[in-house]
Short mmCIF file of C-alpha atoms in Angstrom, two decimals:
data_model
loop_
_atom_site.label_atom_id
_atom_site.label_comp_id
_atom_site.label_asym_id
_atom_site.label_seq_id
_atom_site.Cartn_x
_atom_site.Cartn_y
_atom_site.Cartn_z
CA ALA A 517 -58.38 -12.55 -35.69
CA ASP A 518 -58.39 -8.66 -35.35
CA TYR A 519 -54.33 -9.01 -35.34
CA LYS A 520 -54.54 -10.99 -38.95
CA CYS A 521 -56.28 -8.35 -40.13
CA GLU A 522 -54.86 -5.41 -38.99
CA PRO A 523 -52.16 -5.40 -42.04
CA ALA A 524 -55.38 -5.82 -44.59
CA LYS A 525 -56.89 -2.82 -42.77
CA GLN A 526 -53.50 -0.63 -43.23
CA VAL A 527 -53.83 -1.98 -46.72
CA PHE A 528 -56.99 -0.90 -47.42
CA SER A 529 -56.62 2.66 -45.59
CA SER A 530 -53.50 3.05 -47.90
CA LYS A 531 -55.31 2.45 -50.88
CA ALA A 532 -58.56 4.34 -50.03
CA GLN A 533 -55.87 7.54 -49.10
CA LEU A 534 -54.86 6.65 -52.68
CA TYR A 535 -57.89 6.95 -54.41
CA ALA A 536 -59.28 9.76 -52.39
CA ALA A 537 -56.14 11.84 -53.06
CA VAL A 538 -56.42 11.27 -57.11
CA ILE A 539 -60.06 11.98 -56.92
CA GLU A 540 -59.82 15.31 -55.32
CA ARG A 541 -56.92 16.17 -57.93
CA ILE A 542 -59.43 15.15 -60.78
CA VAL A 543 -62.24 17.38 -59.46
CA ALA A 544 -60.20 19.86 -58.41
CA ARG A 545 -58.88 20.32 -61.90
CA HIS A 546 -61.98 20.11 -64.20
CA PHE A 547 -64.21 22.07 -61.28
CA ASP A 548 -61.92 24.78 -61.04
CA ALA A 549 -63.64 28.08 -60.89
CA GLY A 550 -61.86 29.41 -64.08
CA VAL A 551 -62.39 26.81 -65.98
CA LEU A 552 -66.05 27.03 -65.32
CA TYR A 553 -66.12 30.69 -65.72
CA THR A 554 -64.72 30.39 -68.96
CA ARG A 555 -67.20 27.51 -70.06
CA ILE A 556 -70.17 29.50 -68.48
CA ARG A 557 -69.32 32.63 -70.46
CA LEU A 558 -68.37 31.14 -73.79
CA ALA A 559 -72.10 29.28 -73.87
CA PHE A 560 -73.36 32.46 -72.25
CA THR A 561 -72.04 35.40 -74.93
CA ARG A 562 -73.22 32.85 -77.44
CA ASP A 563 -75.23 34.95 -80.44
CA LEU A 564 -76.67 37.61 -77.92
CA THR A 565 -78.65 40.78 -78.93
CA ALA A 566 -77.62 43.84 -77.82
CA SER A 567 -81.30 44.77 -76.59
CA ASP A 568 -81.40 41.54 -74.07
CA VAL A 569 -77.77 42.45 -72.98
CA ASN A 570 -78.73 46.00 -72.24
CA GLN A 571 -81.46 45.88 -70.38
CA ALA A 572 -80.60 42.67 -67.93
CA LEU A 573 -77.31 45.13 -67.75
CA ALA A 574 -79.36 47.79 -66.57
CA TRP A 575 -80.58 45.68 -63.99
CA PHE A 576 -77.21 44.11 -62.35
CA ARG A 577 -75.37 47.49 -62.41
CA SER A 578 -78.15 49.50 -60.08
CA PRO A 579 -77.70 50.18 -56.96
CA LEU A 580 -80.28 47.05 -55.59
CA GLY A 581 -78.36 45.01 -58.68
CA ARG A 582 -75.57 45.12 -57.00
CA ARG A 583 -76.27 44.64 -53.62
CA ILE A 584 -78.18 41.17 -54.32
CA THR A 585 -74.89 40.12 -56.38
CA GLN A 586 -72.91 40.88 -53.45
CA SER A 587 -75.08 39.10 -51.00
CA GLU A 588 -75.22 36.18 -53.05
CA VAL A 589 -71.02 36.62 -52.82
CA ASP A 590 -70.70 36.76 -49.52
CA ALA A 591 -73.06 34.01 -49.26
CA ILE A 592 -70.71 31.72 -50.10
CA ASN A 593 -68.44 31.61 -47.39
CA ALA A 594 -69.99 33.64 -44.49
CA PRO A 595 -70.91 31.55 -41.38
CA ARG A 596 -73.69 29.77 -41.59
CA GLU A 597 -76.62 31.22 -39.26
CA ALA A 598 -80.12 31.05 -38.77
CA PRO A 599 -81.71 34.27 -40.15
CA PRO A 600 -84.53 35.70 -38.67
CA TRP A 601 -88.13 33.38 -38.69
CA PRO A 602 -89.17 34.78 -42.25
CA SER A 603 -92.87 35.83 -43.04
CA GLU A 604 -95.19 34.10 -45.32
CA ARG A 605 -94.91 36.95 -47.42
CA ARG A 606 -90.77 36.58 -47.59
CA VAL A 607 -90.85 32.77 -47.67
CA GLY A 608 -93.87 33.82 -50.96
CA LEU A 609 -91.13 36.03 -52.39
CA VAL A 610 -88.16 33.52 -52.35
CA GLN A 611 -90.06 30.74 -53.84
CA SER A 612 -91.06 32.56 -56.54
CA LEU A 613 -87.84 33.71 -56.82
CA ASP A 614 -86.68 30.25 -57.08
CA GLU A 615 -89.41 29.28 -59.50
CA ARG A 616 -89.80 32.38 -62.20
CA GLY A 617 -85.31 32.26 -61.63
CA GLY A 618 -85.49 28.11 -61.99
CA ALA A 619 -82.41 27.45 -59.31
CA SER A 620 -83.78 24.43 -58.35
CA GLU A 621 -84.27 23.12 -61.34
CA THR A 622 -80.99 24.25 -62.46
CA MET A 623 -79.15 22.55 -59.42
CA LEU A 624 -81.38 19.15 -60.27
CA GLU A 625 -80.04 19.37 -63.63
CA VAL A 626 -76.51 19.68 -62.65
CA ALA A 627 -76.73 16.73 -60.65
CA VAL A 628 -78.31 14.39 -63.32
CA ASN A 629 -75.60 15.39 -65.74
CA LEU A 630 -73.12 14.24 -62.97
CA VAL A 631 -74.82 11.13 -62.63
CA ARG A 632 -75.18 10.63 -66.78
CA SER A 633 -71.53 11.54 -67.14
CA LEU A 634 -70.13 9.15 -65.05
CA ASP A 635 -72.20 6.21 -66.14
CA ARG A 636 -71.50 7.28 -69.95
CA ALA A 637 -67.79 6.93 -68.74
CA ALA A 638 -67.77 3.80 -66.52
CA ALA A 639 -70.40 1.34 -68.85
CA PRO A 640 -67.09 0.25 -70.97
CA PHE A 641 -65.39 -1.20 -67.63
CA ARG A 642 -69.06 -2.30 -66.79
CA PRO A 643 -70.18 -6.28 -66.48
CA ALA A 644 -72.45 -6.90 -68.95
CA HIS A 645 -75.16 -7.82 -66.45
CA LEU A 646 -74.88 -4.35 -65.10
CA HIS A 647 -74.67 -2.86 -67.62
CA LEU A 648 -77.98 -0.10 -68.79
CA SER A 649 -79.31 0.75 -71.52
CA ALA A 650 -79.70 4.39 -72.51
CA GLU A 651 -83.58 3.78 -71.98
CA GLN A 652 -83.07 1.96 -68.54
CA LEU A 653 -80.88 5.21 -67.23
CA GLU A 654 -82.59 7.64 -68.12
CA SER A 655 -86.06 6.28 -66.50
CA ARG A 656 -83.86 5.76 -63.70
CA LEU A 657 -82.77 9.36 -63.88
CA ALA A 658 -86.52 10.37 -64.44
CA ARG A 659 -87.25 8.85 -61.18
CA THR A 660 -84.54 10.34 -59.41
CA ARG A 661 -85.60 13.95 -60.44
CA THR A 662 -88.87 13.46 -58.69
CA GLU A 663 -87.44 12.60 -55.68
CA VAL A 664 -84.61 14.60 -55.04
CA LEU A 665 -86.37 17.88 -56.47
CA ALA A 666 -88.43 18.31 -53.21
CA PRO A 667 -85.44 18.73 -50.85
CA ILE A 668 -82.83 20.61 -53.69
CA ARG A 669 -85.79 23.33 -53.62
CA MET A 670 -85.81 23.61 -50.08
CA THR A 671 -82.21 23.61 -50.18
CA CYS A 672 -82.35 26.25 -52.31
CA ILE A 673 -84.92 28.10 -50.62
CA GLN A 674 -82.96 28.52 -47.41
CA ASN A 675 -79.60 29.18 -49.27
CA MET A 676 -81.76 32.27 -50.21
CA LEU A 677 -83.38 33.39 -47.21
CA PHE A 678 -79.96 33.26 -45.82
CA ALA A 679 -78.19 35.48 -48.66
CA TYR A 680 -80.68 37.79 -48.84
CA ARG A 681 -81.46 38.48 -45.07
CA GLY A 682 -79.77 42.04 -45.44
CA LEU A 683 -82.41 42.92 -47.64
CA ASP A 684 -86.43 43.84 -46.91
CA ASP A 685 -89.25 42.42 -48.70
CA ALA A 686 -89.54 45.59 -50.91
CA GLU A 687 -85.94 45.23 -52.23
CA LEU A 688 -86.77 41.20 -52.72
CA ALA A 689 -90.04 42.00 -54.42
CA ARG A 690 -88.33 44.81 -57.04
CA TYR A 691 -86.02 41.35 -57.55
CA LEU A 692 -88.92 39.29 -58.28
CA ALA A 693 -90.13 41.99 -61.00
CA PHE A 694 -86.71 42.38 -62.24
CA VAL A 695 -86.85 38.42 -62.75
CA GLU A 696 -89.86 38.14 -63.97
CA SER A 697 -89.67 40.82 -66.74
CA HIS A 698 -88.87 40.11 -70.21
CA ALA A 699 -84.66 41.06 -69.69
CA GLY A 700 -85.11 38.99 -66.54
CA GLN A 701 -86.59 35.78 -68.11
CA TRP A 702 -84.10 36.27 -71.16
CA TYR A 703 -81.21 36.20 -68.64
CA VAL A 704 -82.03 33.20 -66.24
CA THR A 705 -83.16 30.99 -68.92
CA ARG A 706 -79.49 31.94 -70.50
CA MET A 707 -77.81 31.98 -67.62
CA ASN A 708 -78.87 28.81 -66.67
CA ALA A 709 -78.51 27.10 -69.70
CA ALA A 710 -74.72 28.02 -69.68
CA LEU A 711 -74.09 26.78 -66.09
CA ILE A 712 -75.74 23.19 -67.05
CA ASP A 713 -73.29 23.39 -70.58
CA ALA A 714 -70.34 24.05 -68.28
CA VAL A 715 -70.45 21.48 -65.45
CA GLY A 716 -71.58 18.85 -67.83
CA ALA A 717 -68.44 19.64 -70.54
CA SER A 718 -66.44 19.49 -66.96
CA ALA A 719 -68.19 16.67 -65.80
CA ASP A 720 -67.53 14.52 -68.81
CA LEU A 721 -63.88 15.28 -68.72
CA ALA A 722 -64.11 14.66 -65.06
CA ALA A 723 -65.89 11.10 -65.42
CA VAL A 724 -63.26 9.58 -67.94
CA ASP A 725 -60.49 10.55 -65.68
CA LEU A 726 -61.88 8.83 -62.55
CA VAL A 727 -62.97 5.39 -64.59
CA THR A 728 -59.74 5.23 -66.22
CA LEU A 729 -57.37 6.42 -63.34
CA VAL A 730 -59.53 5.17 -60.15
CA PRO A 731 -59.04 1.54 -60.33
CA PRO A 732 -62.16 -0.30 -59.30
CA LEU A 733 -61.93 -1.99 -55.88
CA THR A 734 -62.31 -5.21 -56.13
CA GLY A 735 -62.92 -8.47 -53.57
CA GLU A 736 -61.94 -7.59 -49.74
CA ASP A 737 -61.38 -3.73 -50.81
CA ARG A 738 -65.16 -3.78 -52.00
#
């Protein structure tokens, strides 16, 4: 029986590899860093006011602001290692940075938008009995938000503890003070919205390509 199934397994493996390659190309095209940066920049720079921009720029051009930005960039590709066991004060600072900076909520909205885009693009190809109304989809997404917010928040906090491992508590406190300031809240609110919009636009385009260029698995291939 295994001998007879081997050709089918080889065909399925070839199809899976082909589909994976197509998906990889679609994701690489629509979520290219340059594409996302352009969309974020367009969304962020819309209707700017000089006073808000200047106050935010003053912070990010300061020595500490530059260090924090560089720490975040360096952490992206740095080998993951456990930072020293954090004190309660340090954990509290990072939790406040996550809360006031909206990092976890932004990542959650990005994930929800990806699911929403894929469902919207796939709807015309879905059997009638599997179709979700807009209200049903949003209800499911609302439940998903509740279920995944805690693990997303934990991941964001762990990432910040790692990224800011080279900063002392006093420096993190100064960063938190900026984030909680008028200029800081203006910046993080606008940047988070720009990121969500940019990823949403990319997700919409990628979802259309996924459902049209990647055939659904049927029968024994499912």
